[in-house]
Tab-separated table of C-alpha atoms in Angstrom:
chain	number	residue	atom	x	y	z
L	1	MET	CA	22.578	29.912	96.505
L	2	ALA	CA	19.461	27.902	95.724
L	3	GLY	CA	17.180	29.022	92.932
L	4	PRO	CA	14.191	31.298	93.530
L	5	GLU	CA	11.116	29.938	95.214
L	6	PHE	CA	8.946	32.286	93.171
L	7	ARG	CA	8.999	35.406	90.995
L	8	PHE	CA	6.769	38.432	90.807
L	9	ILE	CA	6.475	41.345	88.386
L	10	HIS	CA	6.634	45.002	89.418
L	11	ALA	CA	5.320	47.559	86.893
L	12	ALA	CA	4.037	51.119	87.088
L	13	ASP	CA	3.084	54.143	85.020
L	14	LEU	CA	1.531	52.263	82.107
L	15	HIS	CA	-0.367	55.370	80.914
L	16	LEU	CA	-2.422	53.196	78.612
L	17	ASP	CA	-3.678	54.850	75.421
L	18	THR	CA	-1.839	58.144	75.999
L	19	PRO	CA	-3.119	60.544	73.276
L	20	PHE	CA	0.227	62.211	72.261
L	21	GLY	CA	-1.681	65.329	71.203
L	22	ALA	CA	1.330	67.447	70.218
L	23	ILE	CA	2.685	64.842	67.801
L	24	GLY	CA	-0.828	64.060	66.596
L	25	ARG	CA	-1.281	67.616	65.330
L	26	VAL	CA	1.745	67.170	63.053
L	27	ALA	CA	1.679	63.453	62.226
L	28	PRO	CA	-1.520	61.588	63.160
L	29	GLU	CA	-0.084	58.282	61.931
L	30	ILE	CA	2.874	58.565	64.331
L	31	ALA	CA	0.573	59.493	67.230
L	32	ASP	CA	-1.590	56.449	66.450
L	33	ARG	CA	1.506	54.239	66.510
L	34	LEU	CA	2.505	55.687	69.874
L	35	ARG	CA	-0.960	55.125	71.325
L	36	ASP	CA	-0.785	51.520	70.163
L	37	ALA	CA	2.706	51.239	71.666
L	38	SER	CA	1.487	51.756	75.237
L	39	LEU	CA	-1.108	49.008	74.769
L	40	GLU	CA	1.349	46.653	73.069
L	41	ALA	CA	3.853	47.225	75.884
L	42	PHE	CA	1.154	46.147	78.347
L	43	ASP	CA	0.516	43.020	76.276
L	44	ALA	CA	4.257	42.327	76.462
L	45	LEU	CA	4.127	42.821	80.249
L	46	VAL	CA	1.424	40.169	80.547
L	47	THR	CA	3.407	37.821	78.312
L	48	LEU	CA	6.513	38.393	80.453
L	49	ALA	CA	4.593	37.454	83.619
L	50	LEU	CA	3.341	34.266	81.989
L	51	GLU	CA	6.768	33.319	80.626
L	52	GLN	CA	8.356	33.918	84.026
L	53	GLU	CA	5.581	31.910	85.705
L	54	ALA	CA	5.107	34.851	88.049
L	55	ALA	CA	3.324	34.210	91.340
L	56	PHE	CA	1.729	37.660	91.136
L	57	MET	CA	1.993	41.118	89.566
L	58	VAL	CA	1.896	44.546	91.217
L	59	ILE	CA	1.135	47.816	89.404
L	60	ALA	CA	2.210	50.893	91.362
L	61	GLY	CA	-0.099	53.559	89.963
L	62	ASP	CA	-1.042	55.341	86.749
L	63	ALA	CA	-2.230	52.326	84.821
L	64	TYR	CA	-4.296	54.864	82.875
L	65	ASP	CA	-3.302	58.269	81.578
L	66	CYS	CA	-6.140	60.279	83.119
L	67	ALA	CA	-9.078	60.050	85.499
L	68	ASP	CA	-11.459	59.947	82.507
L	69	ARG	CA	-10.065	56.582	81.477
L	70	GLY	CA	-10.414	55.628	77.831
L	71	VAL	CA	-12.620	52.688	76.922
L	72	ARG	CA	-9.960	51.118	74.701
L	73	ALA	CA	-7.414	51.282	77.515
L	74	GLN	CA	-9.790	49.687	80.030
L	75	LEU	CA	-10.809	46.900	77.679
L	76	ARG	CA	-7.147	46.106	76.953
L	77	PHE	CA	-6.326	46.152	80.651
L	78	VAL	CA	-9.149	43.771	81.564
L	79	ARG	CA	-8.162	41.443	78.745
L	80	GLY	CA	-4.597	41.283	80.040
L	81	VAL	CA	-5.699	40.684	83.623
L	82	GLU	CA	-7.981	37.881	82.430
L	83	ARG	CA	-5.062	36.252	80.577
L	84	LEU	CA	-3.155	36.242	83.853
L	85	GLY	CA	-6.212	34.980	85.709
L	86	ASP	CA	-6.436	31.990	83.389
L	87	LYS	CA	-3.031	30.934	84.769
L	88	GLY	CA	-3.864	31.768	88.370
L	89	VAL	CA	-1.774	34.960	88.564
L	90	PRO	CA	-3.263	37.639	90.865
L	91	VAL	CA	-2.789	41.311	89.981
L	92	PHE	CA	-2.582	44.018	92.668
L	93	VAL	CA	-3.166	47.627	91.635
L	94	ALA	CA	-2.600	50.866	93.536
L	95	HIS	CA	-3.999	53.859	91.645
L	96	GLY	CA	-1.954	57.054	91.349
L	97	ASN	CA	-2.410	60.722	90.541
L	98	HIS	CA	-3.251	60.137	86.854
L	99	ASP	CA	-5.869	57.447	87.509
L	100	PRO	CA	-7.318	58.175	90.982
L	101	LEU	CA	-10.204	56.160	92.357
L	102	ASP	CA	-12.695	58.980	91.741
L	103	GLY	CA	-12.129	58.687	87.979
L	104	TRP	CA	-14.646	57.083	85.625
L	105	SER	CA	-14.447	53.328	85.235
L	106	ALA	CA	-16.092	51.066	82.672
L	107	ILE	CA	-15.256	48.004	84.769
L	108	ARG	CA	-18.359	47.077	86.768
L	109	HIS	CA	-17.375	43.460	87.442
L	110	ALA	CA	-13.618	43.067	87.813
L	111	PRO	CA	-11.897	39.749	87.061
L	112	GLY	CA	-11.567	37.598	90.162
L	113	ASN	CA	-7.744	37.809	90.142
L	114	LEU	CA	-7.725	41.653	90.186
L	115	ALA	CA	-7.340	43.377	93.572
L	116	VAL	CA	-7.493	47.183	93.672
L	117	PHE	CA	-6.318	48.812	96.889
L	118	GLY	CA	-8.710	51.313	98.461
L	119	GLY	CA	-7.934	54.930	99.201
L	120	GLY	CA	-8.823	55.146	102.887
L	121	SER	CA	-5.936	53.307	104.518
L	122	VAL	CA	-3.214	50.797	103.685
L	123	GLU	CA	-4.628	47.352	102.927
L	124	ARG	CA	-2.901	43.964	103.000
L	125	ARG	CA	-3.538	40.994	100.689
L	126	THR	CA	-1.994	37.533	100.976
L	127	VAL	CA	-0.615	35.540	98.040
L	128	THR	CA	-0.726	31.800	98.553
L	129	ARG	CA	0.520	28.815	96.569
L	130	GLY	CA	-0.314	25.250	97.508
L	131	GLY	CA	-1.799	26.421	100.788
L	132	LYS	CA	1.400	28.272	101.745
L	133	ALA	CA	1.630	32.058	102.161
L	134	LEU	CA	4.237	33.299	99.669
L	135	ALA	CA	3.814	37.039	100.131
L	136	GLN	CA	1.955	39.801	101.914
L	137	VAL	CA	1.194	42.689	99.534
L	138	TYR	CA	0.370	46.085	101.057
L	139	GLY	CA	-0.972	49.061	99.154
L	140	ILE	CA	-3.111	52.181	99.039
L	141	SER	CA	-4.616	54.100	96.099
L	142	TYR	CA	-5.052	57.812	95.542
L	143	PRO	CA	-8.727	58.630	96.206
L	144	THR	CA	-8.289	61.868	94.214
L	145	ARG	CA	-5.556	63.311	92.024
L	146	GLU	CA	-4.030	65.745	94.513
L	147	VAL	CA	-2.503	63.634	97.273
L	148	THR	CA	0.228	65.507	99.117
L	149	ALA	CA	0.066	63.525	102.368
L	150	ASN	CA	2.887	61.106	103.154
L	151	LEU	CA	1.140	57.784	102.521
L	152	ALA	CA	4.290	55.814	103.363
L	153	LEU	CA	3.663	56.486	107.060
L	154	GLY	CA	0.605	54.208	106.927
L	155	PHE	CA	2.627	51.083	106.029
L	156	ARG	CA	3.661	48.734	108.864
L	157	ARG	CA	4.867	45.144	108.591
L	158	SER	CA	2.541	42.545	110.093
L	159	ASP	CA	3.502	39.251	111.726
L	160	ALA	CA	2.150	37.288	108.744
L	161	PRO	CA	4.576	34.888	106.979
L	162	GLY	CA	6.164	35.343	103.570
L	163	LEU	CA	7.743	38.187	101.612
L	164	HIS	CA	6.354	41.612	102.519
L	165	VAL	CA	5.852	43.930	99.531
L	166	GLY	CA	4.721	47.556	99.685
L	167	VAL	CA	3.053	49.098	96.624
L	168	LEU	CA	2.975	52.891	96.497
L	169	HIS	CA	2.800	55.754	94.003
L	170	CYS	CA	4.981	58.475	95.498
L	171	ASN	CA	7.929	60.818	95.198
L	172	ALA	CA	10.542	59.153	97.391
L	173	GLY	CA	13.759	60.983	98.174
L	174	ALA	CA	12.623	64.272	96.572
L	175	GLN	CA	13.154	63.154	92.984
L	176	PRO	CA	13.559	66.234	90.769
L	177	ASP	CA	11.312	67.064	87.798
L	178	HIS	CA	8.342	65.196	89.298
L	179	PRO	CA	5.457	66.620	91.350
L	180	ALA	CA	5.648	66.008	95.085
L	181	TYR	CA	2.688	63.627	95.270
L	182	SER	CA	2.809	61.606	98.486
L	183	PRO	CA	6.356	62.789	99.248
L	184	CYS	CA	8.411	60.590	101.566
L	185	SER	CA	12.002	59.852	102.468
L	186	VAL	CA	13.976	56.683	101.883
L	187	ALA	CA	14.387	56.375	105.653
L	188	GLU	CA	10.606	56.461	106.140
L	189	LEU	CA	10.136	53.688	103.605
L	190	ALA	CA	12.875	51.596	105.216
L	191	ALA	CA	11.285	52.017	108.644
L	192	ALA	CA	8.019	50.362	107.528
L	193	GLY	CA	9.570	46.889	107.617
L	194	MET	CA	8.865	45.860	104.024
L	195	ASP	CA	11.209	43.470	102.207
L	196	TYR	CA	10.560	45.142	98.861
L	197	TRP	CA	9.020	48.480	97.896
L	198	ALA	CA	7.356	48.546	94.468
L	199	LEU	CA	7.165	52.246	93.677
L	200	GLY	CA	5.596	54.232	90.870
L	201	HIS	CA	5.455	57.878	89.715
L	202	ILE	CA	9.079	58.326	88.574
L	203	HIS	CA	9.315	57.316	84.921
L	204	ARG	CA	12.858	55.973	85.002
L	205	HIS	CA	14.121	52.759	86.564
L	206	LEU	CA	15.763	53.592	89.897
L	207	ARG	CA	17.027	51.541	92.817
L	208	LEU	CA	17.015	53.738	95.903
L	209	MET	CA	18.098	50.849	98.137
L	210	GLU	CA	19.346	47.369	97.280
L	211	GLY	CA	18.561	45.167	100.257
L	212	ASN	CA	17.094	45.620	103.749
L	213	PRO	CA	14.829	46.673	102.078
L	214	TRP	CA	14.857	46.893	98.326
L	215	ILE	CA	13.309	50.231	97.264
L	216	VAL	CA	12.732	50.254	93.514
L	217	TYR	CA	11.065	52.362	90.851
L	218	SER	CA	10.259	50.173	87.864
L	219	GLY	CA	9.967	53.242	85.640
L	220	SER	CA	7.317	53.664	82.983
L	221	LEU	CA	6.358	50.813	80.695
L	222	GLN	CA	6.468	52.970	77.561
L	223	ALA	CA	7.994	56.442	77.221
L	224	ILE	CA	5.419	59.178	76.650
L	225	LYS	CA	7.558	62.281	76.028
L	226	SER	CA	10.883	63.247	74.492
L	227	SER	CA	12.714	63.604	77.811
L	228	GLU	CA	12.067	59.930	78.668
L	229	THR	CA	14.960	58.453	76.722
L	230	GLY	CA	16.315	54.930	76.776
L	231	PRO	CA	14.729	51.533	77.498
L	232	LYS	CA	11.454	51.375	79.447
L	233	GLY	CA	9.832	48.322	80.956
L	234	ALA	CA	9.203	46.432	84.199
L	235	VAL	CA	11.057	44.611	86.960
L	236	VAL	CA	11.247	40.857	87.544
L	237	VAL	CA	11.858	40.046	91.218
L	238	GLU	CA	13.089	36.611	92.327
L	239	ALA	CA	12.548	35.615	95.948
L	240	ALA	CA	12.851	32.741	98.394
L	241	GLY	CA	10.943	33.074	101.634
L	242	SER	CA	11.399	36.640	102.834
L	243	THR	CA	14.657	37.073	100.900
L	244	ILE	CA	15.017	38.940	97.600
L	245	GLN	CA	17.540	37.043	95.501
L	246	ARG	CA	17.550	39.059	92.307
L	247	VAL	CA	15.964	42.184	90.819
L	248	GLY	CA	16.197	42.386	87.032
L	249	PHE	CA	14.936	44.969	84.555
L	250	ALA	CA	13.092	43.827	81.408
L	251	ALA	CA	12.728	46.265	78.486
L	252	LEU	CA	9.194	46.097	77.087
L	253	ASP	CA	8.745	49.404	75.249
L	254	ARG	CA	7.633	49.341	71.634
L	255	VAL	CA	8.676	52.867	70.626
L	256	ARG	CA	11.888	54.267	72.099
L	257	PHE	CA	12.667	57.923	72.657
L	258	GLU	CA	16.267	58.924	72.013
L	259	ARG	CA	18.469	62.048	71.756
L	260	LEU	CA	21.035	62.495	68.993
L	261	GLN	CA	23.884	64.949	69.592
L	262	VAL	CA	25.310	66.496	66.407
L	263	GLU	CA	28.389	68.746	66.453
L	264	ILE	CA	28.339	71.309	63.608
L	265	SER	CA	31.937	72.578	63.686
L	266	GLY	CA	32.982	70.391	60.744
L	267	VAL	CA	29.763	70.779	58.732
L	268	PRO	CA	30.075	73.437	55.974
L	269	ASP	CA	26.445	74.122	55.028
L	270	LEU	CA	22.806	73.085	55.450
L	271	PRO	CA	22.822	70.415	52.696
L	272	ALA	CA	25.790	68.778	54.416
L	273	LEU	CA	24.003	68.984	57.755
L	274	ARG	CA	20.940	67.335	56.196
L	275	ARG	CA	23.122	64.467	54.898
L	276	THR	CA	24.708	64.087	58.342
L	277	LEU	CA	21.344	63.916	60.081
L	278	LEU	CA	19.925	61.378	57.645
L	279	ALA	CA	23.049	59.210	57.898
L	280	ARG	CA	22.864	59.125	61.691
L	281	ALA	CA	19.077	58.740	61.976
L	282	THR	CA	18.612	55.636	59.858
L	283	PRO	CA	15.829	53.281	61.043
L	284	GLY	CA	16.886	50.191	62.961
L	285	SER	CA	14.942	47.267	64.364
L	286	ARG	CA	12.495	49.331	66.426
L	287	ASP	CA	10.466	52.520	66.096
L	288	VAL	CA	12.261	55.593	67.478
L	289	VAL	CA	11.130	59.109	68.304
L	290	LEU	CA	14.219	61.266	68.055
L	291	THR	CA	15.260	64.638	69.427
L	292	ILE	CA	18.240	66.072	67.553
L	293	VAL	CA	20.450	68.480	69.502
L	294	LEU	CA	22.777	70.646	67.411
L	295	SER	CA	25.810	72.044	69.215
L	296	GLY	CA	29.198	73.601	68.569
L	297	ARG	CA	30.451	76.585	66.577
L	298	GLY	CA	30.490	77.085	62.838
L	299	PRO	CA	29.033	78.958	59.856
L	300	LEU	CA	25.750	77.065	60.283
L	301	TYR	CA	25.011	79.203	63.343
L	302	ASP	CA	23.860	82.077	61.133
L	303	ASP	CA	22.163	79.799	58.578
L	304	LEU	CA	20.040	78.137	61.260
L	305	ARG	CA	18.864	81.497	62.525
L	306	ARG	CA	17.410	82.604	59.227
L	307	PRO	CA	13.596	82.776	59.495
L	308	GLY	CA	12.112	79.304	59.018
L	309	ALA	CA	15.458	77.583	58.346
L	310	ALA	CA	15.385	75.151	61.278
L	311	ALA	CA	11.686	74.386	60.762
L	312	ASP	CA	12.240	73.695	57.048
L	313	LEU	CA	15.199	71.440	57.847
L	314	LEU	CA	13.011	69.500	60.285
L	315	ARG	CA	10.233	69.060	57.712
L	316	ASP	CA	12.696	67.965	55.042
L	317	VAL	CA	14.316	65.343	57.290
L	318	ARG	CA	10.897	64.026	58.327
L	319	ASP	CA	9.803	63.743	54.689
L	320	GLU	CA	12.960	61.845	53.770
L	321	LEU	CA	12.772	59.403	56.684
L	322	GLY	CA	9.067	58.681	56.170
L	323	VAL	CA	6.738	56.928	58.595
L	324	ALA	CA	6.931	53.270	57.514
L	325	SER	CA	7.668	51.031	60.506
L	326	PRO	CA	10.283	50.666	61.836
L	327	PHE	CA	10.427	54.465	61.642
L	328	VAL	CA	12.616	57.231	62.973
L	329	TRP	CA	10.413	60.232	63.657
L	330	VAL	CA	12.332	63.429	64.381
L	331	ASP	CA	10.184	65.096	67.005
L	332	ARG	CA	12.234	68.290	67.113
L	333	ILE	CA	15.588	69.851	66.378
L	334	VAL	CA	17.105	71.748	69.303
L	335	ASP	CA	19.569	74.412	68.165
L	336	ARG	CA	22.318	74.963	70.712
L	337	THR	CA	24.935	76.084	68.220
L	338	ARG	CA	27.025	79.184	68.839
L	339	ALA	CA	28.546	81.832	66.603
L	340	GLU	CA	32.119	81.480	65.383
L	341	LEU	CA	34.656	83.527	67.331
L	342	ASP	CA	37.497	85.255	65.468
L	343	ARG	CA	39.966	85.898	68.289
L	344	VAL	CA	42.347	87.795	66.007
L	345	ALA	CA	39.628	90.208	64.905
L	346	ILE	CA	38.376	90.568	68.487
L	347	GLY	CA	41.919	91.327	69.696
L	348	ARG	CA	42.237	94.241	67.261
L	349	ARG	CA	39.145	96.028	68.530
L	350	GLY	CA	40.533	97.404	71.757
L	351	ASP	CA	37.352	96.779	73.745
L	352	PHE	CA	36.641	94.628	76.814
L	353	SER	CA	36.559	91.430	74.749
L	354	ALA	CA	39.975	92.271	73.332
L	355	GLU	CA	41.340	92.836	76.832
L	356	LEU	CA	39.928	89.451	77.853
L	357	THR	CA	41.826	87.669	75.062
L	358	ARG	CA	45.024	89.556	76.038
L	359	VAL	CA	44.726	88.427	79.681
L	360	ALA	CA	44.001	84.831	78.589
L	361	ASP	CA	47.055	84.790	76.295
L	362	GLY	CA	49.187	86.114	79.148
L	363	LEU	CA	48.035	83.301	81.418
L	364	ARG	CA	48.757	80.730	78.700
L	365	ALA	CA	52.306	82.016	78.481
L	366	ASN	CA	52.808	81.745	82.231
L	367	ALA	CA	51.746	78.298	83.457
L	368	GLU	CA	52.889	79.042	87.020
L	369	GLU	CA	50.712	82.160	87.250
L	370	LEU	CA	47.713	80.249	85.807
L	371	GLU	CA	48.045	77.426	88.347
L	372	SER	CA	48.458	79.919	91.181
L	373	MET	CA	45.302	81.780	90.111
L	374	LEU	CA	43.254	78.560	89.942
L	375	ALA	CA	44.430	77.618	93.429
L	376	GLU	CA	43.009	80.810	94.946
L	377	PRO	CA	39.882	80.127	97.052
L	378	SER	CA	37.738	82.437	94.898
L	379	PHE	CA	38.426	80.154	91.903
L	380	ALA	CA	39.028	76.789	93.576
L	381	ARG	CA	35.520	76.652	95.081
L	382	PHE	CA	34.060	76.382	91.561
L	383	LEU	CA	36.272	73.423	90.641
L	384	GLY	CA	35.602	69.763	91.390
L	385	ASP	CA	37.791	67.424	93.397
L	386	GLU	CA	39.223	65.744	90.301
L	387	GLU	CA	42.385	66.965	88.630
L	388	GLU	CA	41.655	69.397	85.798
L	389	ASP	CA	43.926	70.561	82.972
L	390	PRO	CA	44.577	74.266	83.712
L	391	GLU	CA	44.880	75.194	80.027
L	392	ALA	CA	41.629	73.388	79.181
L	393	LEU	CA	39.878	75.209	82.026
L	394	LEU	CA	41.240	78.532	80.781
L	395	ALA	CA	40.138	77.834	77.198
L	396	GLU	CA	36.620	76.877	78.309
L	397	ALA	CA	36.315	79.952	80.559
L	398	GLU	CA	37.568	82.285	77.822
L	399	GLU	CA	35.191	80.805	75.257
L	400	ARG	CA	32.180	81.098	77.545
L	401	ALA	CA	33.017	84.681	78.518
L	402	LEU	CA	33.623	85.760	74.907
L	403	ASP	CA	30.416	84.083	73.793
L	404	LEU	CA	28.398	86.037	76.374
L	405	LEU	CA	30.167	89.304	75.587
L	406	GLU	CA	29.779	88.946	71.837
L	407	ARG	CA	26.130	87.941	72.150
L	408	GLY	CA	25.508	91.087	74.215
L	409	ARG	CA	27.420	93.190	71.698
L	410	GLU	CA	25.134	91.964	68.872
L	411	ARG	CA	21.967	93.169	70.634
């Protein structure tokens, strides 16, 4: 296959200058670093476009974090667009629910290479190079924050030459955990006749279709909350004519959000837990905001539930790790530990929990009866299609049931 005729950059959800208020109340210096990170990630996006010699860039909504757009964010955005303009790279922007058109803007005279789609109907712009039409870029902005209409229905492919790219901020395919702004189906997007859909609103990189057409969420440029773990960045699209040859993800984030799972069953006390956390949360080559999730059973269950124990552990770990860059900032410690279960002691009590352990032991001693029970429709409908170890299933079910019973007994 011949090399690409041109490349373009697809980004979305920049949320420039996000305030990070919750972290700022605890550690202003970390919040300042995070606010800088969103701007630095945008600078890296511009640099990526220049390095890739991109023919154009599209931004699919939420360039800013709110309708009352910050001055620093707008100045940084204009500066980046002007850098691209110096190299002849046009930038197409569709505004989303965080930065609707009715928000305040400090930009009275936009750079000549910046095209912002209106909010009345879908608009089309042509990208040319050397007098030849490379692409037709379609888009529409949110006039106000609350847009629940299906904007995808307004997109229709024209007869114009080149690659046809749709730019839209929407919830396509009913993505969970995201508001249903401009909800649409994958089938509705495919029916519009675009070659590539550059979508925004979902903060993780997703490919809903790979070809005929490509339907892609670039994800956010920089994570803005603890649930947004892993690399964040933009998409580099390579094309020839009306054919997409390659879609590649480029990580551009400057502070990464991660989750650290720590099992407590082999940890004897809180000082040992502290040493474990510090050993596993050592700073690397980039700044990290970390959520620590404690799980498992052990004596630490009771220690962590003493008033202030978990909060003091969090403060101590933060103090030890410090804030010098590259830092690891522990945003929170999530305690999902469970109490130790003494099956022998439970079995002596003669209550419902004891009867449960007796039934479980009986099933362990009779593998045929256990397999027969799991094959019954009332049980089988809860099991997946894959082969499961009957004894492992029994152990997990017994542990969950005992945990619930013992927790209720303690109340």
